[in-house]
Short mmCIF file of C-alpha atoms in Angstrom, two decimals:
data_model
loop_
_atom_site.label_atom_id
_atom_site.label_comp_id
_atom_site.label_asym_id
_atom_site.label_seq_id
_atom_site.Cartn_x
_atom_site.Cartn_y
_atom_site.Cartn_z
CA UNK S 147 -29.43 13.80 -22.10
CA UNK S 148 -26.70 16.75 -21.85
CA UNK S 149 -26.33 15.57 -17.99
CA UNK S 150 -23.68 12.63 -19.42
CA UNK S 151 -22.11 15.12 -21.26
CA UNK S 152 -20.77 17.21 -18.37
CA UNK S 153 -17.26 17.87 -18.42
CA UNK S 154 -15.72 16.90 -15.26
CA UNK S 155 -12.44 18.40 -15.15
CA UNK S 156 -13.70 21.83 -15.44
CA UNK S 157 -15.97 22.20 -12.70
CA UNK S 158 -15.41 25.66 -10.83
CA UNK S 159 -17.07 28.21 -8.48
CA UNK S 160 -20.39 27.98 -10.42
CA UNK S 161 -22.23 30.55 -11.72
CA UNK S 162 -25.88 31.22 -9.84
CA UNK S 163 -29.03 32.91 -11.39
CA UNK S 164 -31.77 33.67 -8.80
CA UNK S 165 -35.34 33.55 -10.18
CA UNK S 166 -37.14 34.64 -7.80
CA UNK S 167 -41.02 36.15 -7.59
CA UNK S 168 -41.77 39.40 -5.22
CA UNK S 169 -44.92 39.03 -3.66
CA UNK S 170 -45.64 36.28 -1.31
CA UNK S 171 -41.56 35.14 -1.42
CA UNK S 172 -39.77 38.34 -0.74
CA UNK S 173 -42.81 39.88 0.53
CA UNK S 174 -45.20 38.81 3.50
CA UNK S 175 -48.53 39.27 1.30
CA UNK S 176 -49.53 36.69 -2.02
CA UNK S 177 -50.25 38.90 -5.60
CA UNK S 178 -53.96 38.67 -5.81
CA UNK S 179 -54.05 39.68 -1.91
CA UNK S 180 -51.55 42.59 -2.72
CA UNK S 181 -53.25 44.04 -6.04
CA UNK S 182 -56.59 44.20 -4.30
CA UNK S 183 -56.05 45.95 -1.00
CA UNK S 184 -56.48 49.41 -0.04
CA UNK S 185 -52.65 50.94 0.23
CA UNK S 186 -51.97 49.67 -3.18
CA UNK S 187 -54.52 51.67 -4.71
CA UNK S 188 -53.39 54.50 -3.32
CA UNK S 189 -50.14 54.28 -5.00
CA UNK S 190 -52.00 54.94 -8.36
CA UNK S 191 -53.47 58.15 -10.12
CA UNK S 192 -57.16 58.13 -11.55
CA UNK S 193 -60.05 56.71 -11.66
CA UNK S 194 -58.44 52.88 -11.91
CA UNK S 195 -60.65 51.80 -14.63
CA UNK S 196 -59.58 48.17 -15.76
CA UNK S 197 -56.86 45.86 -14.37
CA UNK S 198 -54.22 47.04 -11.98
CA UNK S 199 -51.85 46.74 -15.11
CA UNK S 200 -53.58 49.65 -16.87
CA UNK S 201 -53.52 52.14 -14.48
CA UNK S 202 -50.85 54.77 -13.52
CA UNK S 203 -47.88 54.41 -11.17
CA UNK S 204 -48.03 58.01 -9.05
CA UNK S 205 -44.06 59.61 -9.53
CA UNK S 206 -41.75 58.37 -7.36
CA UNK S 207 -41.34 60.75 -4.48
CA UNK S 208 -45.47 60.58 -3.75
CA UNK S 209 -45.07 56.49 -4.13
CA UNK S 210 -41.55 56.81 -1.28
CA UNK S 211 -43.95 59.36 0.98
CA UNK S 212 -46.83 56.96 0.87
CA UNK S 213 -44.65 54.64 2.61
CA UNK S 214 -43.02 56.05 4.82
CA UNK S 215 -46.48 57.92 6.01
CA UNK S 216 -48.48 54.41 6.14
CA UNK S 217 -45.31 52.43 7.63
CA UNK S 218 -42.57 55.15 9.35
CA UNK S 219 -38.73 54.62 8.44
CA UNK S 220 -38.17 50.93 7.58
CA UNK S 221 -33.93 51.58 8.52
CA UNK S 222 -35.54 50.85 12.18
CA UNK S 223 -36.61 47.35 11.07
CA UNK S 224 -32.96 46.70 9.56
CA UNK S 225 -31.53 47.93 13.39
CA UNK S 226 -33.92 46.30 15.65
CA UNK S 227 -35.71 43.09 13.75
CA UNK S 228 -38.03 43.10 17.06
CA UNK S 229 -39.41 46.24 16.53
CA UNK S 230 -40.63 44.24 13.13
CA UNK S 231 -41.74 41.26 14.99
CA UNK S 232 -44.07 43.93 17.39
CA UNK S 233 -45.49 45.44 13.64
CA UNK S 234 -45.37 42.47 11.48
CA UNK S 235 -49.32 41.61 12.36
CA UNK S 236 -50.57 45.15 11.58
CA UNK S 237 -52.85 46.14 8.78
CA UNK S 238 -51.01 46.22 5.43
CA UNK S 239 -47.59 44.94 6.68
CA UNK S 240 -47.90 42.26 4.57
CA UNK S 241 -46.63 44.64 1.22
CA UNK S 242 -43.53 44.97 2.90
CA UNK S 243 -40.12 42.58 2.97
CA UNK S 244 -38.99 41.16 6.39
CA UNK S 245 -35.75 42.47 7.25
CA UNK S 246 -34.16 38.47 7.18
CA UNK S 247 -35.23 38.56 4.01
CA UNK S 248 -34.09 41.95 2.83
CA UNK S 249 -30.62 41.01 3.85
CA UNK S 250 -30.58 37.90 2.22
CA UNK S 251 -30.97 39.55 -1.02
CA UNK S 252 -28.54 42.22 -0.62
CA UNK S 253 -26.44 39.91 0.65
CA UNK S 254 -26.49 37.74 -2.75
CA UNK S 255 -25.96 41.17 -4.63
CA UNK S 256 -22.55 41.36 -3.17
CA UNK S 257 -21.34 38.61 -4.75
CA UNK S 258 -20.23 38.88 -8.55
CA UNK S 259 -21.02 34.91 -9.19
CA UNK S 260 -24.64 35.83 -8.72
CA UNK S 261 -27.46 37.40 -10.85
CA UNK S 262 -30.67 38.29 -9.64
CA UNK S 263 -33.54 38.02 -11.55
CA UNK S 264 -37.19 39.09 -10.30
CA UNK S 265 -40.10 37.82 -12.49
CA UNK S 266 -43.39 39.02 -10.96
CA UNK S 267 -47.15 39.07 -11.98
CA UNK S 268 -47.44 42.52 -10.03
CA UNK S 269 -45.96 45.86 -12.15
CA UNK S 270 -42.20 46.23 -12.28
CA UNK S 271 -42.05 49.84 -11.61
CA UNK S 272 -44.04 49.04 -8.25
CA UNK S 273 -41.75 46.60 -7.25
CA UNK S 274 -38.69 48.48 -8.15
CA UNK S 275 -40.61 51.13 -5.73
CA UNK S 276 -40.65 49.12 -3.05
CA UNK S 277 -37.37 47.93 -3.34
CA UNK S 278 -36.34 51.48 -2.68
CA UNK S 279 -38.40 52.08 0.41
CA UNK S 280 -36.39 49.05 1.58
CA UNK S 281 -32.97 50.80 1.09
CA UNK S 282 -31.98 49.06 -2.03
CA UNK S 283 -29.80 51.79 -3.36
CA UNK S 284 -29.60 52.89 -7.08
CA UNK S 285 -26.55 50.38 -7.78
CA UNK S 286 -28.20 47.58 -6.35
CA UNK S 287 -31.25 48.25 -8.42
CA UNK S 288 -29.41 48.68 -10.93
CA UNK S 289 -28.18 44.58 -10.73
CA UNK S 290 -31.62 43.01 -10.11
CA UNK S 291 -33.36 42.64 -13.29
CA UNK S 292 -36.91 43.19 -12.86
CA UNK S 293 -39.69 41.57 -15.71
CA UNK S 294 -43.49 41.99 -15.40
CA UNK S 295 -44.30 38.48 -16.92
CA UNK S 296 -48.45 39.16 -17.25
CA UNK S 297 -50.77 37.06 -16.36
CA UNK S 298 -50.34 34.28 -19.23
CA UNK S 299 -50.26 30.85 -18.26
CA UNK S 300 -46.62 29.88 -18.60
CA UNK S 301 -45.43 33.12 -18.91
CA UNK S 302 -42.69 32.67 -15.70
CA UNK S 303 -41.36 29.67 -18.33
CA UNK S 304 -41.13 31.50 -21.07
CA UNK S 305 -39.30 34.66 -19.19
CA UNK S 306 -36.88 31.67 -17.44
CA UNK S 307 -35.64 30.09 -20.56
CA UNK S 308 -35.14 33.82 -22.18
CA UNK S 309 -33.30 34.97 -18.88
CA UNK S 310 -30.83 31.40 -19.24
CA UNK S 311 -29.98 31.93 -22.41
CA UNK S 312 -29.11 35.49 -21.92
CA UNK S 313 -27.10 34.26 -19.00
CA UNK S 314 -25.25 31.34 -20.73
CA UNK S 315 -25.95 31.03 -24.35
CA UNK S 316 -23.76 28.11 -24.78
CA UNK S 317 -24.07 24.97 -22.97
CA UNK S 318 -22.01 24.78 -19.50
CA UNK S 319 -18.77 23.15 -19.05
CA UNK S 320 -18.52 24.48 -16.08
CA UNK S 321 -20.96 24.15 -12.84
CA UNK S 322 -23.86 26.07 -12.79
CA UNK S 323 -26.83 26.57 -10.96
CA UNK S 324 -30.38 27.98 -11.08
CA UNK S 325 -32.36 29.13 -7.50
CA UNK S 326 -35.81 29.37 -8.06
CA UNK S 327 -37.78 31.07 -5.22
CA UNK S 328 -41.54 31.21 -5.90
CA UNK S 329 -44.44 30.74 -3.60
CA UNK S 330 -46.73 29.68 -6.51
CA UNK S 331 -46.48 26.06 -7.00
CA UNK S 332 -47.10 26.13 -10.13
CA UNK S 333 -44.93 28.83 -11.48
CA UNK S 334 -42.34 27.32 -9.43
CA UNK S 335 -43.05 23.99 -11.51
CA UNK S 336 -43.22 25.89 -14.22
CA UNK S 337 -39.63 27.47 -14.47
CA UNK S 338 -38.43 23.82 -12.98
CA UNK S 339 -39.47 22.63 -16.48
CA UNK S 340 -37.98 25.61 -18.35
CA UNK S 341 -34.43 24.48 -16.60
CA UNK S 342 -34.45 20.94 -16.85
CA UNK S 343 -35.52 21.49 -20.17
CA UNK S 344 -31.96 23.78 -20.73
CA UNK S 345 -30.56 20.16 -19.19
CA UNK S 346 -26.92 21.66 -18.44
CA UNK S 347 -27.73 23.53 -15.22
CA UNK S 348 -28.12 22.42 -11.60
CA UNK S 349 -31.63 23.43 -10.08
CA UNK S 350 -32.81 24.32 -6.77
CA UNK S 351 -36.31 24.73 -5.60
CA UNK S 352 -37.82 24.73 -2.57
CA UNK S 353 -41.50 24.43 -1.70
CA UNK S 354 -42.71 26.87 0.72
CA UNK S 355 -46.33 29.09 1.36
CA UNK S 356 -46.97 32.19 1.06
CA UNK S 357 -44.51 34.64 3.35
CA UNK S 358 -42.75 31.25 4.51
CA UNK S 359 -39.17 31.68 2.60
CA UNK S 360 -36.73 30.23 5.13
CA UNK S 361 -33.62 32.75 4.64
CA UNK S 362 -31.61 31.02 6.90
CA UNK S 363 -31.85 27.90 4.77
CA UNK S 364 -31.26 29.58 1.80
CA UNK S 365 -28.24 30.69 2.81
CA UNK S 366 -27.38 27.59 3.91
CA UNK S 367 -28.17 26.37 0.47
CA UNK S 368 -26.12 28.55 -1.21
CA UNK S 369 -23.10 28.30 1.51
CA UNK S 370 -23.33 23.97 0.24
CA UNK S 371 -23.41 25.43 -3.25
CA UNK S 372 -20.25 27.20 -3.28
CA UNK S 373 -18.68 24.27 -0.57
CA UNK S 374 -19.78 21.94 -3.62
CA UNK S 375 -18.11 23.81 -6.18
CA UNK S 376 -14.98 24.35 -4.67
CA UNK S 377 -13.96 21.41 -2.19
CA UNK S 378 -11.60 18.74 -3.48
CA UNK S 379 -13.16 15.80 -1.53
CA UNK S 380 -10.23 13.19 -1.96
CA UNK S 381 -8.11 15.91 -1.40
CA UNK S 382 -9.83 17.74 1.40
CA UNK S 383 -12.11 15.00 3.09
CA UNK S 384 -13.04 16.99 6.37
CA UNK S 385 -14.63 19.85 4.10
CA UNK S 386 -17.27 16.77 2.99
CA UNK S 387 -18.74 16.21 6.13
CA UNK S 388 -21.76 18.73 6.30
CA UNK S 389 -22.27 18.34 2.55
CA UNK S 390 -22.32 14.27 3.20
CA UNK S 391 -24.70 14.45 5.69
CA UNK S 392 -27.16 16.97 3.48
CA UNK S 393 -27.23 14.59 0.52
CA UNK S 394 -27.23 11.69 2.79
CA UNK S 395 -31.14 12.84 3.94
CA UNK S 396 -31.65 14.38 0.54
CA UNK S 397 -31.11 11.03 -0.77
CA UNK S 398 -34.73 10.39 1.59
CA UNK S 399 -36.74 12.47 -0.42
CA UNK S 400 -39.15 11.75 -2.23
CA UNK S 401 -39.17 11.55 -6.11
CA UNK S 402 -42.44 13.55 -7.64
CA UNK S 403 -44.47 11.64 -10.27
CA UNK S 404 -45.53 13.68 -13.31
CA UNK S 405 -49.63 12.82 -11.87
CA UNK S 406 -47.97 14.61 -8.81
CA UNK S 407 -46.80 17.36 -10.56
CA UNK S 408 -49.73 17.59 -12.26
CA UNK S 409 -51.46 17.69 -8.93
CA UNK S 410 -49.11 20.14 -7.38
CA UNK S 411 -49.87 22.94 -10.23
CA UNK S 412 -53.61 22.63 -9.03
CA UNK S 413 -52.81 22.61 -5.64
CA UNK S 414 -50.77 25.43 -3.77
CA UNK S 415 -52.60 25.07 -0.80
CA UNK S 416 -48.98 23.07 0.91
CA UNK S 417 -45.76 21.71 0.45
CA UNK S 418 -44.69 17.77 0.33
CA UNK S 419 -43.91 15.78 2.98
CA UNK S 420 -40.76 16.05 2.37
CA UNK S 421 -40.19 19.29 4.05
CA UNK S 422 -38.93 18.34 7.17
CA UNK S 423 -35.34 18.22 4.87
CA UNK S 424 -33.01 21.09 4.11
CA UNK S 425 -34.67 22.28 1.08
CA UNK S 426 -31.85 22.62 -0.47
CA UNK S 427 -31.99 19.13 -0.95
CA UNK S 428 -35.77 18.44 -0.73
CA UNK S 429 -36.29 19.38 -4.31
CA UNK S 430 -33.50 19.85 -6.03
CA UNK S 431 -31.86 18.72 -9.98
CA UNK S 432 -28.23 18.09 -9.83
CA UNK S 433 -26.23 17.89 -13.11
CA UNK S 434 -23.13 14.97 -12.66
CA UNK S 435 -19.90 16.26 -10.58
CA UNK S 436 -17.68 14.04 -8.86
CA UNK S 437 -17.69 16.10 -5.78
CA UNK S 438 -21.30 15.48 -5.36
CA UNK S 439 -21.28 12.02 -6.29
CA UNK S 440 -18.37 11.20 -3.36
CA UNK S 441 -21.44 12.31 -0.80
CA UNK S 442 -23.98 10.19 -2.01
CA UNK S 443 -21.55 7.39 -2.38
CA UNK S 444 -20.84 7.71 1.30
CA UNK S 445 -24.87 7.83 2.24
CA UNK S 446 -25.27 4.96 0.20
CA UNK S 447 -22.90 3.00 2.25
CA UNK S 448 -23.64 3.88 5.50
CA UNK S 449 -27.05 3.03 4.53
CA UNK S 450 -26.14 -0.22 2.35
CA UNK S 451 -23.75 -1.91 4.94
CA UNK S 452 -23.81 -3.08 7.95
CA UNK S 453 -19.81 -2.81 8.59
CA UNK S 454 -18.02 0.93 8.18
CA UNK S 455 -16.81 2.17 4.71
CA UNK S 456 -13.38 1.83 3.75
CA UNK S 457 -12.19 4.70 3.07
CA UNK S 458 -11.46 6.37 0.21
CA UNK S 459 -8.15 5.83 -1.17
CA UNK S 460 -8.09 2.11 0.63
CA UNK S 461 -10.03 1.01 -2.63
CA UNK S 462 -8.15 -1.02 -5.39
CA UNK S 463 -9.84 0.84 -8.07
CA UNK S 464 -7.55 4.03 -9.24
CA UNK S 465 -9.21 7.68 -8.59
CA UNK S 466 -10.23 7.61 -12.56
CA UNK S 467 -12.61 3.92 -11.58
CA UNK S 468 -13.62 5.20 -8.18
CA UNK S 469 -14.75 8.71 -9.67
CA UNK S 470 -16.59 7.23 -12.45
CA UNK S 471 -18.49 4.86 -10.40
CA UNK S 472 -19.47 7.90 -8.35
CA UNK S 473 -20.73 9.37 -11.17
CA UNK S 474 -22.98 6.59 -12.31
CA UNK S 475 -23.96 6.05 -8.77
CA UNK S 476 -25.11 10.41 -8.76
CA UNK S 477 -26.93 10.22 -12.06
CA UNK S 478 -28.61 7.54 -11.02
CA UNK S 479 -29.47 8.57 -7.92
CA UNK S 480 -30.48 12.14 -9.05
CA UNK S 481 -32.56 11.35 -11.94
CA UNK S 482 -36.23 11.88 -11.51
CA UNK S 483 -37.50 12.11 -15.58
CA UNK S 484 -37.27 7.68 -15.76
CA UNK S 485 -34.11 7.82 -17.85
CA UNK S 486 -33.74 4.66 -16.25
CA UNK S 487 -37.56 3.65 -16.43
CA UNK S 488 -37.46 1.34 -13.30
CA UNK S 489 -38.79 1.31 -10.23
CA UNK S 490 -37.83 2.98 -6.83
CA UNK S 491 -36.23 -0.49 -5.45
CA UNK S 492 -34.61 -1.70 -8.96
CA UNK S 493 -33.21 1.78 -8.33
CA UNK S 494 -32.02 1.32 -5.00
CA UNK S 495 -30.30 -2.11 -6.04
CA UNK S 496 -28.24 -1.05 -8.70
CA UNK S 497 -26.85 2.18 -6.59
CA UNK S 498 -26.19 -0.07 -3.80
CA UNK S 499 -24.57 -2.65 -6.59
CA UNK S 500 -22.53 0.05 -7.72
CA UNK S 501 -21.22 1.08 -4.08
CA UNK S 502 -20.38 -2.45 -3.41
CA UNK S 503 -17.65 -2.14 -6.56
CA UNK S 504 -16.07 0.32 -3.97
CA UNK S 505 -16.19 -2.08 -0.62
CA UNK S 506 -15.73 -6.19 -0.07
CA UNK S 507 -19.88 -6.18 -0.31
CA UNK S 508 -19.74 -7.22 -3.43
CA UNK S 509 -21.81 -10.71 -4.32
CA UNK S 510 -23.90 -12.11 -7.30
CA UNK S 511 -27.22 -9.93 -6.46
CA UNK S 512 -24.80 -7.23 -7.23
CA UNK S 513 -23.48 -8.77 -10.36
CA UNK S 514 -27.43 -9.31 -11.66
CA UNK S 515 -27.81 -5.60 -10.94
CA UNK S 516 -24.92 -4.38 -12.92
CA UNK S 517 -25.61 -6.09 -15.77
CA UNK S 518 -29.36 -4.81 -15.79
CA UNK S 519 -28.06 -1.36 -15.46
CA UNK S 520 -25.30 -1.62 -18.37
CA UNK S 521 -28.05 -2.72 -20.68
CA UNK S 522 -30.22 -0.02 -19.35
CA UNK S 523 -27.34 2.79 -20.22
CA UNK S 524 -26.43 1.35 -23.41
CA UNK S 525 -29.72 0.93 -24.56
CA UNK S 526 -30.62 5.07 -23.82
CA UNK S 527 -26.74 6.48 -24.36
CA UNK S 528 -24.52 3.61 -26.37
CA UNK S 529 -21.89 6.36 -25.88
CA UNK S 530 -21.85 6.66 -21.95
CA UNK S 531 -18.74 5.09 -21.07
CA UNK S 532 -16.78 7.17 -22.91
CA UNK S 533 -17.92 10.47 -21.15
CA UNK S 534 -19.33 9.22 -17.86
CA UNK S 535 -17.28 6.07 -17.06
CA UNK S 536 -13.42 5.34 -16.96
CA UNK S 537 -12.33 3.29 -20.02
CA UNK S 538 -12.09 0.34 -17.64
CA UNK S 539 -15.47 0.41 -16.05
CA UNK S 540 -16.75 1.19 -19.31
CA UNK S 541 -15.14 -2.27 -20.35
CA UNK S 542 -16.80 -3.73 -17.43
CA UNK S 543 -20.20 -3.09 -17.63
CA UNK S 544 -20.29 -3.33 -21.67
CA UNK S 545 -19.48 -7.02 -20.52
CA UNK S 546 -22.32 -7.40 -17.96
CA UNK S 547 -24.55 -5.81 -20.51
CA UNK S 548 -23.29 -8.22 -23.09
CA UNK S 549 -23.71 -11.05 -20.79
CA UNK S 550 -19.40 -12.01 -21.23
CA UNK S 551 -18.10 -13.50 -18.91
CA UNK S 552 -15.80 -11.70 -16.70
CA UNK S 553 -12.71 -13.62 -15.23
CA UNK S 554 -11.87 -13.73 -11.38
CA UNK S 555 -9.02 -11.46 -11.96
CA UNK S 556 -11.58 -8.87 -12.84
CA UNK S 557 -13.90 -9.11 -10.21
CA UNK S 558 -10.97 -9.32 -7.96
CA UNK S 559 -10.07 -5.75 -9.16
CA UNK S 560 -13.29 -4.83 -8.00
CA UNK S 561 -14.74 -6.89 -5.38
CA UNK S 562 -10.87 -8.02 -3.51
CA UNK S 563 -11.86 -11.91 -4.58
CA UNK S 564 -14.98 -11.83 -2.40
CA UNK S 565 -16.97 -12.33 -5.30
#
């Protein structure tokens, strides 16, 4: 997999392409309830023979009048969100975008590391109209790419993989990331494929209904993003301690089958269980990156031992050892496809095998573990050590995995001769 391939030393401020559907996630009304209802038709000219697709968009001054007759000035909405919270309920209200959420989108067109993409099954020009009775202005509309994907199954995939490689044709050296806001579970799935597919990029996805985007949490979630990106955590430790605790409960979510997933695409009726988590963590794909790997490695501490972590420059091992175990501990931590192909607690013994290399934990359970897991990576990527792990714990666990033995001044380098 391209995940062990990451380079390291260049991750930066990351890059972040929004995929994001219009109605039902930035609006309050889901596409087959929007298409069907009586101000949308009005929007049109003729006698609307055959789909919505076919007929014709009315110019754009009569669309902007229609809207502002059926629904008044929406700038009051932007100054006074409970004047929206009074209207929200009334008849039709549902083809518009909540004022939270209108910001949050303008907000992520301010910054130049994002690119907005909106892939709907409604008509581009209509959305682009609506985006204007909203107060997107002509240079804002001008960044969001709009694409009417149709109605083919798979279509939002197709569209997702053509909009990456526009983005990045080449594969990333550098951190980036892919925020995928759909209210249809399965073209949410869908696009999840088309990225971890790509296999370079870092994913997020939450799982939300129908008019239910949380744009305080997506903020959030991009706010850890860029924190992620940029934060030196053995350099800057007291930047880490929101983004510890996030991955710490992310690290409680849990891990979708593919008979789940299968499920899920004929099932939008509600998200997992899992939603009581930031959803920025609840569902997301991580490639490798130290910074992220130095969270989990403290969850899986706290959660592993019953004494305090040391921290992190007490351990023997030199910042080259410690970051590579972090990484191993990460990718296995993150990976949800079997790369592995164990189970959830042969999982969970061989991350908490590989934290006790970084405390006085370590014992023979943890030895057994290792040398399961170096087989495992050498079996599915012979050449993992030399990209993913130091040259010495490379050495290491080619030795566990070879079943050599390894001397006391060894495990003393890792385990402080409690082994």
């Amino acid at each position: 997999m391209s995940h062990l391939k990451l380079d390291q030393q260049s991750i930066s401020t990351p890059q972040i392409l929004i995929l994001s559907d219009f109605d039902g996630t930035m609006t309050g009304m889901e596409g087959k309830s929007t298409v069907t209802n009586g101000f949308y038709k009005q929007l049109f000219n003729g006698g609307q023979l055959g789909g919505f697709r076919l007929w014709a968009l009315k110019n754009s001054e009569e669309v902007q009048s229609k809207f502002k007759k059926g629904f008044g000035d929406y700038q009051r909405y932007l100054n006074n969100p409970e004047a929206w919270e009074e209207d929200k309920d009334s008849e039709y209200y549902g083809l518009l975008i909540p004022p939270k959420v209108v910001k949050f989108y303008k907000n992520r067109l301010k910054d130049s590391n994002t690119k907005l993409v909106i892939l709907t099954r409604n008509r581009a020009d209509y959305v682009i109209e609506v985006l204007k009775y909203h107060g997107f202005t002509e240079d804002e509309l001008k960044q969001i790419k709009t694409e009417a994907v149709g109605n083919q199954s798979g279509a939002k995939k197709n569209f997702a993989k053509q909009v990456m490689q526009e983005t990045w044709p080449d594969e990333q050296k550098k951190t980036k990331w892919v925020c995928i806001y759909d209210d249809s579970s399965k073209d949410r799935e869908s696009m999840k494929v088309a990225v971890k597919e790509r296999g370079d990029l870092n994913l997020i996805a939450p799982e939300f209904n129908p008019a239910e985007l949380n744009t305080e949490e997506c903020e959030e979630g991009i706010r850890t993003i860029l924190q992620l990106a940029s934060s030196q955590p053995t350099k800057n430790p007291d930047k880490w301690s929101e983004a510890i605790s996030k991955l710490k409960a992310r690290k409680q979510a849990p891990i979708k089958t593919d008979s789940q997933v299968t499920a899920i695409e004929h099932d939008s009726s509600s998200p997992s269980d899992s939603s009581e988590l930031p959803f920025y963590w609840r569902d997301t794909e991580l490639v490798p990156s130290s910074s992220d790997s130095a969270s989990l490695r403290s969850s899986s501490n706290s959660e592993s031992s019953s004494t305090s972590s040391p921290d992190f420059h007490d351990c023997y091992l030199n910042e080259k050892d410690k970051e590579a175990i972090l990484q191993l501990i990460h990718t296995l931590g993150r990976e949800r496809d079997s790369f592995f192909c164990m189970n959830k607690d042969r999982k969970e013994q061989k991350i908490e095998a590989l934290t006790h290399l970084l405390t006085k934990d370590f014992c023979a359970s943890d030895y057994n573990s290792l040398s399961a897991l170096a087989k495992d990576i050498l079996k599915v990527h012979p050449e993992a050590n030399k990209g993913l792990l130091s040259n010495r714990v490379g050495d290491l666990l080619t030795r566990f995995a070879q079943g050599k033995h390894v001397d006391d001044e060894e495990r003393s380098c890792f385990s402080w001769g409690c082994f």
